Amino acid sequence: MLFYIDPGTGSMLFTILIAILGSLVYFLRDARLKIGSLLRRNKVEEAREGKHPFVFFSESKRYWNTFGPICDEMEKRGQEVLYLTESPDDPALTKGYSHIHCEYIGEGNRAFAKLNFLKADILFATTPGLDVYQWKRSKDVSWYVHLPHAPNDITLYRMFGLDYYDAVLLSGEYQVRQIRTLEKLRNLPAKELVITGIPYMDSMKQRLETAGAGASHERTVLLAPSWGESAMLSRYGERILRALLDTGYHIIVRPHPQSFTSEKEMLDRLMKAFPDSSQLEWNRDSDNFDVLSRSDIMISDFSGVIFDYALVFDKPILYADTAFDSAPYDACWISDELWTFRVLPTLGEQITEDRLPRLKDVIDHCLADTKYREARDQARRETWFYEGEGASRVADYLIACREKLLSDSRKETVWKEKGAVSVSDNQATEKGESEA
């Protein structure tokens, strides 16, 4: 017969046909999986359209010393960052970065209006009070990260300062314990806490080493208080300024920047009573490096600048007995002694009301005593982890965190497409059935 195929040949042809069909099936299935993966990836990208990878928010140009080293590191790594500032003369605006895109967004409510509707993977800020006052969490920001701008107690923020951040980057283990205590007391979910060091202090130390020895000058005392009712100018006012002038030394008064807003009436009164002169100067520089460099000793209260001065510039301090009232701060929730007040007596002398008439003697004694050097070394070990590595470690965290967020987002898209039901959904279904 014309179309006769012997059994052996037929068997061989059948095997070939099965192989071809099998290959076709595997090819189509593989193509379907690749197309499905591409579609899922496209859905993720569509959801991310217009979303910034990293947004840095600065409420004032005075925090450029904190953001600057990290911006430099992100620029070096080619990471795209949107830097938003409330200061029209923020140094970031004139840096000429290629990957850090800087924008002035106005002040107050105008700035918050933009932040409240921001689209970003990660928002990075030094500003406390997220979701407490005008600044609300945006539903289109995946992760909020806070970096303190001082190496002291994290509980010295105003009440609920960090409660609604997702992560906080810290400089010492005692800060970790303080946040965990607050979370437990307030029944808050645990934040991601990572010790990264202090980028701005690393940068300041490097700047100091580069600058070398300063010019000779007359003995100079820097008065650099915090602000608020417990701070030095509020408690001592005219008395401390008069006592300082009586020493005959050159005096620099550098109020906390917030004082010019929250305590303007008091400052106006003091500046009028004690105007600038050859012996006294009022300083409002956005960069405090110069006054820290050219002073010999600092007088403060519980301001974080104490630790910049003692740990970076390696100089002695005097601290005021201000009868600190913890009521406005997160510290009032914690019974343990604050690290700041435990360490202060080891770094310098305390100023009390009865010592004001002898302030010159107290200053001279503190400058001559060498016992405070060892205490400064111990304080560095406790609050300045990873010295010299801060900016690099912060950048490492931010980049790794975003990669995890993107990975989790893709996994969630696949998970939902497969019809999976979350534990909470199952629990809700079971609850509904039990109620029915």
Tab-separated table of C-alpha atoms in Angstrom:
chain	number	residue	atom	x	y	z
A	1	MET	CA	0.000	0.000	0.000
A	2	LEU	CA	1.095	3.563	-0.824
A	3	PHE	CA	0.772	4.872	2.778
A	4	TYR	CA	1.818	1.751	4.609
A	5	ILE	CA	4.190	2.369	7.551
A	6	ASP	CA	5.765	-0.577	9.221
A	7	PRO	CA	5.252	-0.882	13.005
A	8	GLY	CA	8.845	0.020	13.875
A	9	THR	CA	8.783	3.216	11.823
A	10	GLY	CA	5.345	4.111	13.151
A	11	SER	CA	6.532	3.717	16.702
A	12	MET	CA	9.509	5.951	16.005
A	13	LEU	CA	7.364	8.630	14.354
A	14	PHE	CA	4.905	8.529	17.258
A	15	THR	CA	7.764	9.022	19.730
A	16	ILE	CA	9.033	12.012	17.731
A	17	LEU	CA	5.533	13.501	17.644
A	18	ILE	CA	5.152	13.111	21.407
A	19	ALA	CA	8.534	14.754	21.941
A	20	ILE	CA	7.587	17.689	19.707
A	21	LEU	CA	4.250	18.114	21.463
A	22	GLY	CA	5.971	17.897	24.856
A	23	SER	CA	8.523	20.508	23.883
A	24	LEU	CA	5.740	22.745	22.597
A	25	VAL	CA	3.850	22.397	25.874
A	26	TYR	CA	6.964	23.229	27.931
A	27	PHE	CA	7.719	26.162	25.619
A	28	LEU	CA	4.215	27.571	25.960
A	29	ARG	CA	4.218	27.097	29.740
A	30	ASP	CA	7.628	28.795	30.057
A	31	ALA	CA	6.440	31.644	27.836
A	32	ARG	CA	3.297	32.022	29.943
A	33	LEU	CA	5.375	32.206	33.134
A	34	LYS	CA	7.740	34.792	31.632
A	35	ILE	CA	4.856	36.894	30.337
A	36	GLY	CA	3.132	36.611	33.718
A	37	SER	CA	6.318	37.672	35.494
A	38	LEU	CA	6.695	40.637	33.140
A	39	LEU	CA	3.081	41.663	33.677
A	40	ARG	CA	3.472	41.424	37.428
A	41	ARG	CA	6.648	43.509	37.259
A	42	ASN	CA	4.814	46.053	35.132
A	43	LYS	CA	2.008	46.206	37.685
A	44	VAL	CA	4.548	46.911	40.425
A	45	GLU	CA	6.208	49.595	38.310
A	46	GLU	CA	2.814	51.121	37.452
A	47	ALA	CA	2.007	51.306	41.145
A	48	ARG	CA	5.372	53.035	41.707
A	49	GLU	CA	4.962	55.596	38.931
A	50	GLY	CA	5.909	59.043	40.237
A	51	LYS	CA	7.329	57.597	43.450
A	52	HIS	CA	10.712	58.900	44.581
A	53	PRO	CA	13.204	56.299	45.793
A	54	PHE	CA	14.575	58.502	48.600
A	55	VAL	CA	13.340	61.820	49.989
A	56	PHE	CA	15.360	63.742	52.578
A	57	PHE	CA	13.418	66.409	54.494
A	58	SER	CA	15.202	69.210	56.342
A	59	GLU	CA	13.208	71.687	58.400
A	60	SER	CA	16.106	74.156	58.519
A	61	LYS	CA	19.454	74.920	56.926
A	62	ARG	CA	21.030	74.458	60.350
A	63	TYR	CA	20.655	70.708	59.899
A	64	TRP	CA	22.827	70.670	56.793
A	65	ASN	CA	25.740	69.511	58.954
A	66	THR	CA	23.666	66.362	59.609
A	67	PHE	CA	22.411	65.813	56.050
A	68	GLY	CA	25.537	66.962	54.206
A	69	PRO	CA	27.781	63.933	54.838
A	70	ILE	CA	24.941	61.548	53.951
A	71	CYS	CA	24.066	63.451	50.766
A	72	ASP	CA	27.725	63.294	49.762
A	73	GLU	CA	27.737	59.540	50.320
A	74	MET	CA	24.512	58.966	48.360
A	75	GLU	CA	25.839	61.162	45.539
A	76	LYS	CA	29.050	59.135	45.435
A	77	ARG	CA	26.996	55.939	45.098
A	78	GLY	CA	24.806	57.352	42.319
A	79	GLN	CA	21.589	57.145	44.368
A	80	GLU	CA	18.737	59.423	43.253
A	81	VAL	CA	17.583	61.548	46.191
A	82	LEU	CA	15.012	64.346	46.399
A	83	TYR	CA	16.154	66.782	49.098
A	84	LEU	CA	13.328	69.000	50.389
A	85	THR	CA	14.103	71.970	52.617
A	86	GLU	CA	12.188	74.699	54.404
A	87	SER	CA	15.135	77.115	54.086
A	88	PRO	CA	15.451	79.135	50.858
A	89	ASP	CA	19.189	79.534	51.559
A	90	ASP	CA	19.876	75.907	52.497
A	91	PRO	CA	23.477	75.057	51.438
A	92	ALA	CA	22.126	71.979	49.645
A	93	LEU	CA	20.510	74.176	47.004
A	94	THR	CA	23.867	75.382	45.686
A	95	LYS	CA	25.896	72.181	45.956
A	96	GLY	CA	25.537	71.248	42.277
A	97	TYR	CA	24.934	67.546	42.841
A	98	SER	CA	24.127	65.232	39.917
A	99	HIS	CA	21.993	62.735	41.845
A	100	ILE	CA	20.736	64.825	44.800
A	101	HIS	CA	17.883	66.996	43.526
A	102	CYS	CA	17.263	69.884	45.918
A	103	GLU	CA	14.032	71.845	46.258
A	104	TYR	CA	12.795	74.627	48.534
A	105	ILE	CA	9.207	73.806	49.549
A	106	GLY	CA	8.287	76.806	51.679
A	107	GLU	CA	7.796	76.863	55.416
A	108	GLY	CA	5.236	75.647	57.923
A	109	ASN	CA	1.888	74.510	56.552
A	110	ARG	CA	3.001	74.972	52.955
A	111	ALA	CA	5.832	72.494	53.503
A	112	PHE	CA	3.657	70.058	55.429
A	113	ALA	CA	1.021	70.110	52.676
A	114	LYS	CA	3.640	68.786	50.251
A	115	LEU	CA	4.982	66.219	52.708
A	116	ASN	CA	1.534	64.931	53.611
A	117	PHE	CA	0.876	63.895	49.995
A	118	LEU	CA	4.373	62.834	49.075
A	119	LYS	CA	5.089	59.667	47.071
A	120	ALA	CA	8.296	57.952	48.127
A	121	ASP	CA	9.785	54.638	49.074
A	122	ILE	CA	11.734	56.117	51.982
A	123	LEU	CA	11.453	59.484	53.708
A	124	PHE	CA	14.493	60.347	55.824
A	125	ALA	CA	14.376	63.197	58.368
A	126	THR	CA	15.767	64.608	61.600
A	127	THR	CA	12.426	66.211	62.481
A	128	PRO	CA	10.452	64.680	65.382
A	129	GLY	CA	6.679	64.849	65.763
A	130	LEU	CA	5.632	62.857	62.690
A	131	ASP	CA	1.858	62.243	62.789
A	132	VAL	CA	1.613	64.263	66.021
A	133	TYR	CA	1.192	67.824	64.767
A	134	GLN	CA	0.686	69.183	61.227
A	135	TRP	CA	3.065	66.710	59.626
A	136	LYS	CA	1.083	63.561	58.803
A	137	ARG	CA	2.206	60.266	57.332
A	138	SER	CA	1.502	60.061	53.614
A	139	LYS	CA	-0.227	56.881	52.467
A	140	ASP	CA	2.163	56.890	49.502
A	141	VAL	CA	5.350	56.828	51.583
A	142	SER	CA	6.406	53.283	52.388
A	143	TRP	CA	8.933	53.858	55.179
A	144	TYR	CA	9.833	56.754	57.495
A	145	VAL	CA	13.378	56.874	58.905
A	146	HIS	CA	14.606	59.241	61.630
A	147	LEU	CA	18.168	60.293	62.392
A	148	PRO	CA	18.773	62.252	65.631
A	149	HIS	CA	20.793	65.443	65.341
A	150	ALA	CA	22.513	65.093	68.720
A	151	PRO	CA	24.304	62.217	70.476
A	152	ASN	CA	22.363	62.286	73.718
A	153	ASP	CA	19.151	60.857	75.200
A	154	ILE	CA	16.581	60.038	72.549
A	155	THR	CA	13.903	60.804	75.152
A	156	LEU	CA	14.783	64.511	75.187
A	157	TYR	CA	12.422	65.045	72.270
A	158	ARG	CA	9.050	66.593	73.014
A	159	MET	CA	6.315	64.107	73.856
A	160	PHE	CA	5.653	61.343	71.264
A	161	GLY	CA	8.463	62.682	69.083
A	162	LEU	CA	9.392	59.369	67.439
A	163	ASP	CA	6.344	57.177	68.032
A	164	TYR	CA	5.208	57.017	64.413
A	165	TYR	CA	8.499	56.516	62.620
A	166	ASP	CA	9.199	53.087	61.165
A	167	ALA	CA	12.927	53.159	61.882
A	168	VAL	CA	15.397	55.193	63.936
A	169	LEU	CA	19.156	55.292	63.323
A	170	LEU	CA	21.039	55.666	66.598
A	171	SER	CA	24.525	56.192	68.000
A	172	GLY	CA	24.513	54.239	71.292
A	173	GLU	CA	22.923	51.247	72.980
A	174	TYR	CA	21.354	53.315	75.776
A	175	GLN	CA	19.177	55.017	73.115
A	176	VAL	CA	17.931	51.619	71.958
A	177	ARG	CA	16.886	50.740	75.506
A	178	GLN	CA	15.057	54.052	75.905
A	179	ILE	CA	12.991	53.594	72.727
A	180	ARG	CA	12.130	49.992	73.577
A	181	THR	CA	10.955	51.128	77.025
A	182	LEU	CA	8.687	53.786	75.499
A	183	GLU	CA	7.265	51.294	72.984
A	184	LYS	CA	6.399	48.897	75.777
A	185	LEU	CA	4.831	51.577	77.961
A	186	ARG	CA	2.750	52.946	75.076
A	187	ASN	CA	1.930	49.585	73.525
A	188	LEU	CA	3.548	50.606	70.231
A	189	PRO	CA	4.820	48.260	67.519
A	190	ALA	CA	8.581	47.788	67.623
A	191	LYS	CA	10.503	50.105	65.323
A	192	GLU	CA	13.544	49.055	63.370
A	193	LEU	CA	16.460	50.357	65.415
A	194	VAL	CA	19.936	50.401	63.880
A	195	ILE	CA	23.104	51.832	65.415
A	196	THR	CA	24.889	53.687	62.621
A	197	GLY	CA	27.012	56.244	64.455
A	198	ILE	CA	26.961	60.036	64.069
A	199	PRO	CA	27.731	61.276	60.534
A	200	TYR	CA	27.892	64.978	61.382
A	201	MET	CA	30.349	64.423	64.246
A	202	ASP	CA	32.555	62.324	61.961
A	203	SER	CA	32.519	65.172	59.451
A	204	MET	CA	33.155	67.774	62.137
A	205	LYS	CA	36.142	65.845	63.475
A	206	GLN	CA	37.598	65.517	59.986
A	207	ARG	CA	37.071	69.243	59.429
A	208	LEU	CA	38.806	70.020	62.722
A	209	GLU	CA	41.814	67.861	61.819
A	210	THR	CA	42.049	69.559	58.428
A	211	ALA	CA	41.823	73.059	59.945
A	212	GLY	CA	44.751	72.457	62.285
A	213	ALA	CA	45.584	74.634	65.282
A	214	GLY	CA	43.572	77.833	65.562
A	215	ALA	CA	44.993	81.307	65.896
A	216	SER	CA	45.939	82.562	69.346
A	217	HIS	CA	43.176	84.493	71.088
A	218	GLU	CA	42.128	85.855	74.442
A	219	ARG	CA	40.406	83.390	76.761
A	220	THR	CA	36.909	82.884	75.378
A	221	VAL	CA	33.804	81.402	76.998
A	222	LEU	CA	30.930	80.096	74.883
A	223	LEU	CA	27.424	80.155	76.380
A	224	ALA	CA	25.318	77.711	74.316
A	225	PRO	CA	22.075	76.743	76.073
A	226	SER	CA	19.109	74.703	74.957
A	227	TRP	CA	15.641	76.286	74.885
A	228	GLY	CA	12.522	75.997	77.004
A	229	GLU	CA	11.583	76.680	80.593
A	230	SER	CA	14.283	74.360	81.962
A	231	ALA	CA	17.057	75.875	79.850
A	232	MET	CA	19.754	78.191	81.155
A	233	LEU	CA	18.655	81.534	79.745
A	234	SER	CA	15.118	80.968	81.016
A	235	ARG	CA	16.347	80.081	84.512
A	236	TYR	CA	19.347	82.395	84.945
A	237	GLY	CA	18.866	85.129	82.350
A	238	GLU	CA	20.542	88.385	83.328
A	239	ARG	CA	22.416	86.795	86.264
A	240	ILE	CA	24.513	84.424	84.153
A	241	LEU	CA	25.303	87.105	81.557
A	242	ARG	CA	26.386	89.594	84.205
A	243	ALA	CA	28.525	86.957	85.941
A	244	LEU	CA	30.192	86.079	82.655
A	245	LEU	CA	31.036	89.705	81.881
A	246	ASP	CA	32.516	90.049	85.383
A	247	THR	CA	35.120	87.394	84.516
A	248	GLY	CA	36.758	89.799	82.063
A	249	TYR	CA	36.912	87.043	79.443
A	250	HIS	CA	35.546	87.307	75.917
A	251	ILE	CA	31.985	85.972	75.867
A	252	ILE	CA	30.079	84.416	72.953
A	253	VAL	CA	26.358	83.839	73.511
A	254	ARG	CA	24.802	81.406	71.051
A	255	PRO	CA	21.109	80.773	71.887
A	256	HIS	CA	19.396	77.685	70.554
A	257	PRO	CA	17.851	78.585	67.162
A	258	GLN	CA	14.404	77.620	68.446
A	259	SER	CA	14.683	80.311	71.118
A	260	PHE	CA	14.419	83.021	68.461
A	261	THR	CA	10.974	81.634	67.643
A	262	SER	CA	9.604	80.259	70.907
A	263	GLU	CA	11.310	82.654	73.335
A	264	LYS	CA	11.654	85.777	71.231
A	265	GLU	CA	10.422	88.170	73.919
A	266	MET	CA	12.966	86.900	76.445
A	267	LEU	CA	15.831	87.042	73.941
A	268	ASP	CA	14.905	90.524	72.773
A	269	ARG	CA	14.995	91.684	76.395
A	270	LEU	CA	18.397	90.096	77.073
A	271	MET	CA	19.950	91.315	73.816
A	272	LYS	CA	18.805	94.852	74.581
A	273	ALA	CA	20.168	94.715	78.139
A	274	PHE	CA	23.469	93.119	77.029
A	275	PRO	CA	24.163	94.368	73.486
A	276	ASP	CA	27.084	93.326	71.301
A	277	SER	CA	30.352	94.865	72.419
A	278	SER	CA	34.085	94.230	72.245
A	279	GLN	CA	33.678	91.755	75.112
A	280	LEU	CA	30.345	90.121	74.257
A	281	GLU	CA	28.940	88.844	70.962
A	282	TRP	CA	25.601	87.242	70.127
A	283	ASN	CA	26.030	84.495	67.554
A	284	ARG	CA	23.410	83.184	65.109
A	285	ASP	CA	25.623	81.502	62.507
A	286	SER	CA	23.945	78.493	60.897
A	287	ASP	CA	27.292	76.697	61.174
A	288	ASN	CA	28.582	76.476	64.748
A	289	PHE	CA	32.077	75.240	63.842
A	290	ASP	CA	33.732	78.647	64.186
A	291	VAL	CA	32.438	79.421	67.689
A	292	LEU	CA	33.202	75.907	68.889
A	293	SER	CA	36.739	76.214	67.511
A	294	ARG	CA	37.663	79.618	68.937
A	295	SER	CA	36.247	79.174	72.433
A	296	ASP	CA	38.170	77.556	75.298
A	297	ILE	CA	35.274	76.334	77.429
A	298	MET	CA	31.529	75.975	77.004
A	299	ILE	CA	28.705	76.640	79.432
A	300	SER	CA	25.422	74.885	78.669
A	301	ASP	CA	22.583	72.938	80.276
A	302	PHE	CA	21.212	69.781	78.641
A	303	SER	CA	21.775	70.812	75.039
A	304	GLY	CA	23.220	68.178	72.718
A	305	VAL	CA	25.903	70.651	71.606
A	306	ILE	CA	27.696	69.818	74.862
A	307	PHE	CA	28.736	66.528	73.334
A	308	ASP	CA	29.863	68.081	70.054
A	309	TYR	CA	32.116	70.307	72.111
A	310	ALA	CA	33.444	67.737	74.573
A	311	LEU	CA	33.766	64.733	72.261
A	312	VAL	CA	34.835	66.309	68.963
A	313	PHE	CA	36.766	69.372	70.146
A	314	ASP	CA	37.947	67.612	73.326
A	315	LYS	CA	37.345	70.639	75.542
A	316	PRO	CA	35.901	70.960	79.060
A	317	ILE	CA	32.383	72.139	79.807
A	318	LEU	CA	30.407	73.781	82.585
A	319	TYR	CA	26.786	72.828	82.953
A	320	ALA	CA	24.032	74.660	84.757
A	321	ASP	CA	21.871	73.379	87.560
A	322	THR	CA	18.550	74.094	85.886
A	323	ALA	CA	16.287	71.731	87.879
A	324	PHE	CA	15.320	69.981	84.652
A	325	ASP	CA	11.559	69.485	84.252
A	326	SER	CA	10.943	66.375	82.157
A	327	ALA	CA	7.186	66.988	81.829
A	328	PRO	CA	7.187	68.176	78.164
A	329	TYR	CA	9.560	65.410	77.066
A	330	ASP	CA	9.418	61.683	76.423
A	331	ALA	CA	11.842	61.393	79.336
A	332	CYS	CA	8.995	61.861	81.807
A	333	TRP	CA	7.752	58.353	80.946
A	334	ILE	CA	10.989	56.709	82.014
A	335	SER	CA	12.124	56.383	85.611
A	336	ASP	CA	15.773	55.622	84.821
A	337	GLU	CA	18.311	58.428	85.140
A	338	LEU	CA	18.966	60.136	81.827
A	339	TRP	CA	22.335	59.340	80.252
A	340	THR	CA	22.981	63.067	79.772
A	341	PHE	CA	22.668	63.857	83.470
A	342	ARG	CA	24.700	60.808	84.481
A	343	VAL	CA	27.577	61.796	82.186
A	344	LEU	CA	27.601	65.585	82.658
A	345	PRO	CA	29.268	65.562	86.115
A	346	THR	CA	32.155	63.543	84.651
A	347	LEU	CA	32.764	66.036	81.822
A	348	GLY	CA	32.967	69.292	83.783
A	349	GLU	CA	31.881	71.468	86.688
A	350	GLN	CA	28.327	72.334	87.647
A	351	ILE	CA	27.240	75.949	87.939
A	352	THR	CA	24.869	76.658	90.797
A	353	GLU	CA	23.360	79.911	91.994
A	354	ASP	CA	25.892	80.282	94.809
A	355	ARG	CA	28.852	79.755	92.420
A	356	LEU	CA	27.912	82.587	90.062
A	357	PRO	CA	29.883	85.219	92.041
A	358	ARG	CA	32.962	82.940	91.732
A	359	LEU	CA	32.401	81.994	88.105
A	360	LYS	CA	35.873	83.068	86.988
A	361	ASP	CA	37.504	80.745	89.546
A	362	VAL	CA	35.246	77.866	88.477
A	363	ILE	CA	36.164	78.404	84.815
A	364	ASP	CA	39.896	78.588	85.573
A	365	HIS	CA	39.796	75.430	87.706
A	366	CYS	CA	37.905	73.465	85.072
A	367	LEU	CA	40.345	74.502	82.334
A	368	ALA	CA	43.338	73.454	84.442
A	369	ASP	CA	42.006	70.102	85.709
A	370	THR	CA	43.058	67.108	83.564
A	371	LYS	CA	40.683	64.539	85.079
A	372	TYR	CA	37.933	65.257	82.542
A	373	ARG	CA	39.889	63.912	79.568
A	374	GLU	CA	39.416	60.262	80.568
A	375	ALA	CA	35.701	60.884	81.139
A	376	ARG	CA	35.399	62.284	77.615
A	377	ASP	CA	36.965	59.092	76.256
A	378	GLN	CA	34.414	56.994	78.151
A	379	ALA	CA	31.507	59.109	76.883
A	380	ARG	CA	32.721	58.619	73.302
A	381	ARG	CA	32.661	54.850	73.777
A	382	GLU	CA	29.062	55.014	75.008
A	383	THR	CA	27.492	57.424	72.520
A	384	TRP	CA	29.680	57.514	69.401
A	385	PHE	CA	29.660	54.032	67.906
A	386	TYR	CA	31.445	53.404	64.585
A	387	GLU	CA	33.428	56.628	64.712
A	388	GLY	CA	34.274	57.741	61.188
A	389	GLU	CA	31.754	55.388	59.540
A	390	GLY	CA	28.448	57.164	60.171
A	391	ALA	CA	27.569	58.429	56.670
A	392	SER	CA	28.580	55.157	55.050
A	393	ARG	CA	26.498	53.106	57.474
A	394	VAL	CA	23.450	55.350	57.070
A	395	ALA	CA	23.689	55.044	53.282
A	396	ASP	CA	24.103	51.271	53.585
A	397	TYR	CA	20.920	51.080	55.644
A	398	LEU	CA	18.837	53.324	53.375
A	399	ILE	CA	19.826	51.464	50.196
A	400	ALA	CA	19.347	48.002	51.719
A	401	CYS	CA	16.021	49.057	53.224
A	402	ARG	CA	14.707	50.226	49.846
A	403	GLU	CA	15.804	46.986	48.169
A	404	LYS	CA	13.847	45.055	50.788
A	405	LEU	CA	10.784	47.258	50.306
A	406	LEU	CA	10.867	46.659	46.527
A	407	SER	CA	11.380	42.926	46.991
A	408	ASP	CA	8.504	42.699	49.451
A	409	SER	CA	6.288	44.707	47.075
A	410	ARG	CA	6.946	42.300	44.203
A	411	LYS	CA	6.339	39.283	46.437
A	412	GLU	CA	3.057	40.768	47.635
A	413	THR	CA	1.900	41.287	44.028
A	414	VAL	CA	2.636	37.630	43.154
A	415	TRP	CA	1.045	36.472	46.387
A	416	LYS	CA	-2.205	38.351	45.698
A	417	GLU	CA	-2.408	37.129	42.096
A	418	LYS	CA	-2.240	33.546	43.313
A	419	GLY	CA	-5.376	34.151	45.358
A	420	ALA	CA	-3.658	33.845	48.702
A	421	VAL	CA	-5.522	35.078	51.764
A	422	SER	CA	-3.736	36.842	54.595
A	423	VAL	CA	-3.949	35.634	58.180
A	424	SER	CA	-5.987	38.682	59.101
A	425	ASP	CA	-8.403	37.956	56.214
A	426	ASN	CA	-8.816	34.354	57.375
A	427	GLN	CA	-9.399	35.526	60.913
A	428	ALA	CA	-12.000	38.008	59.700
A	429	THR	CA	-13.763	35.230	57.709
A	430	GLU	CA	-13.745	32.864	60.688
A	431	LYS	CA	-15.035	35.657	62.929
A	432	GLY	CA	-17.859	36.400	60.483
A	433	GLU	CA	-18.820	32.728	60.246
A	434	SER	CA	-18.815	32.313	64.037
A	435	GLU	CA	-20.995	35.393	64.458
A	436	ALA	CA	-23.398	34.119	61.798
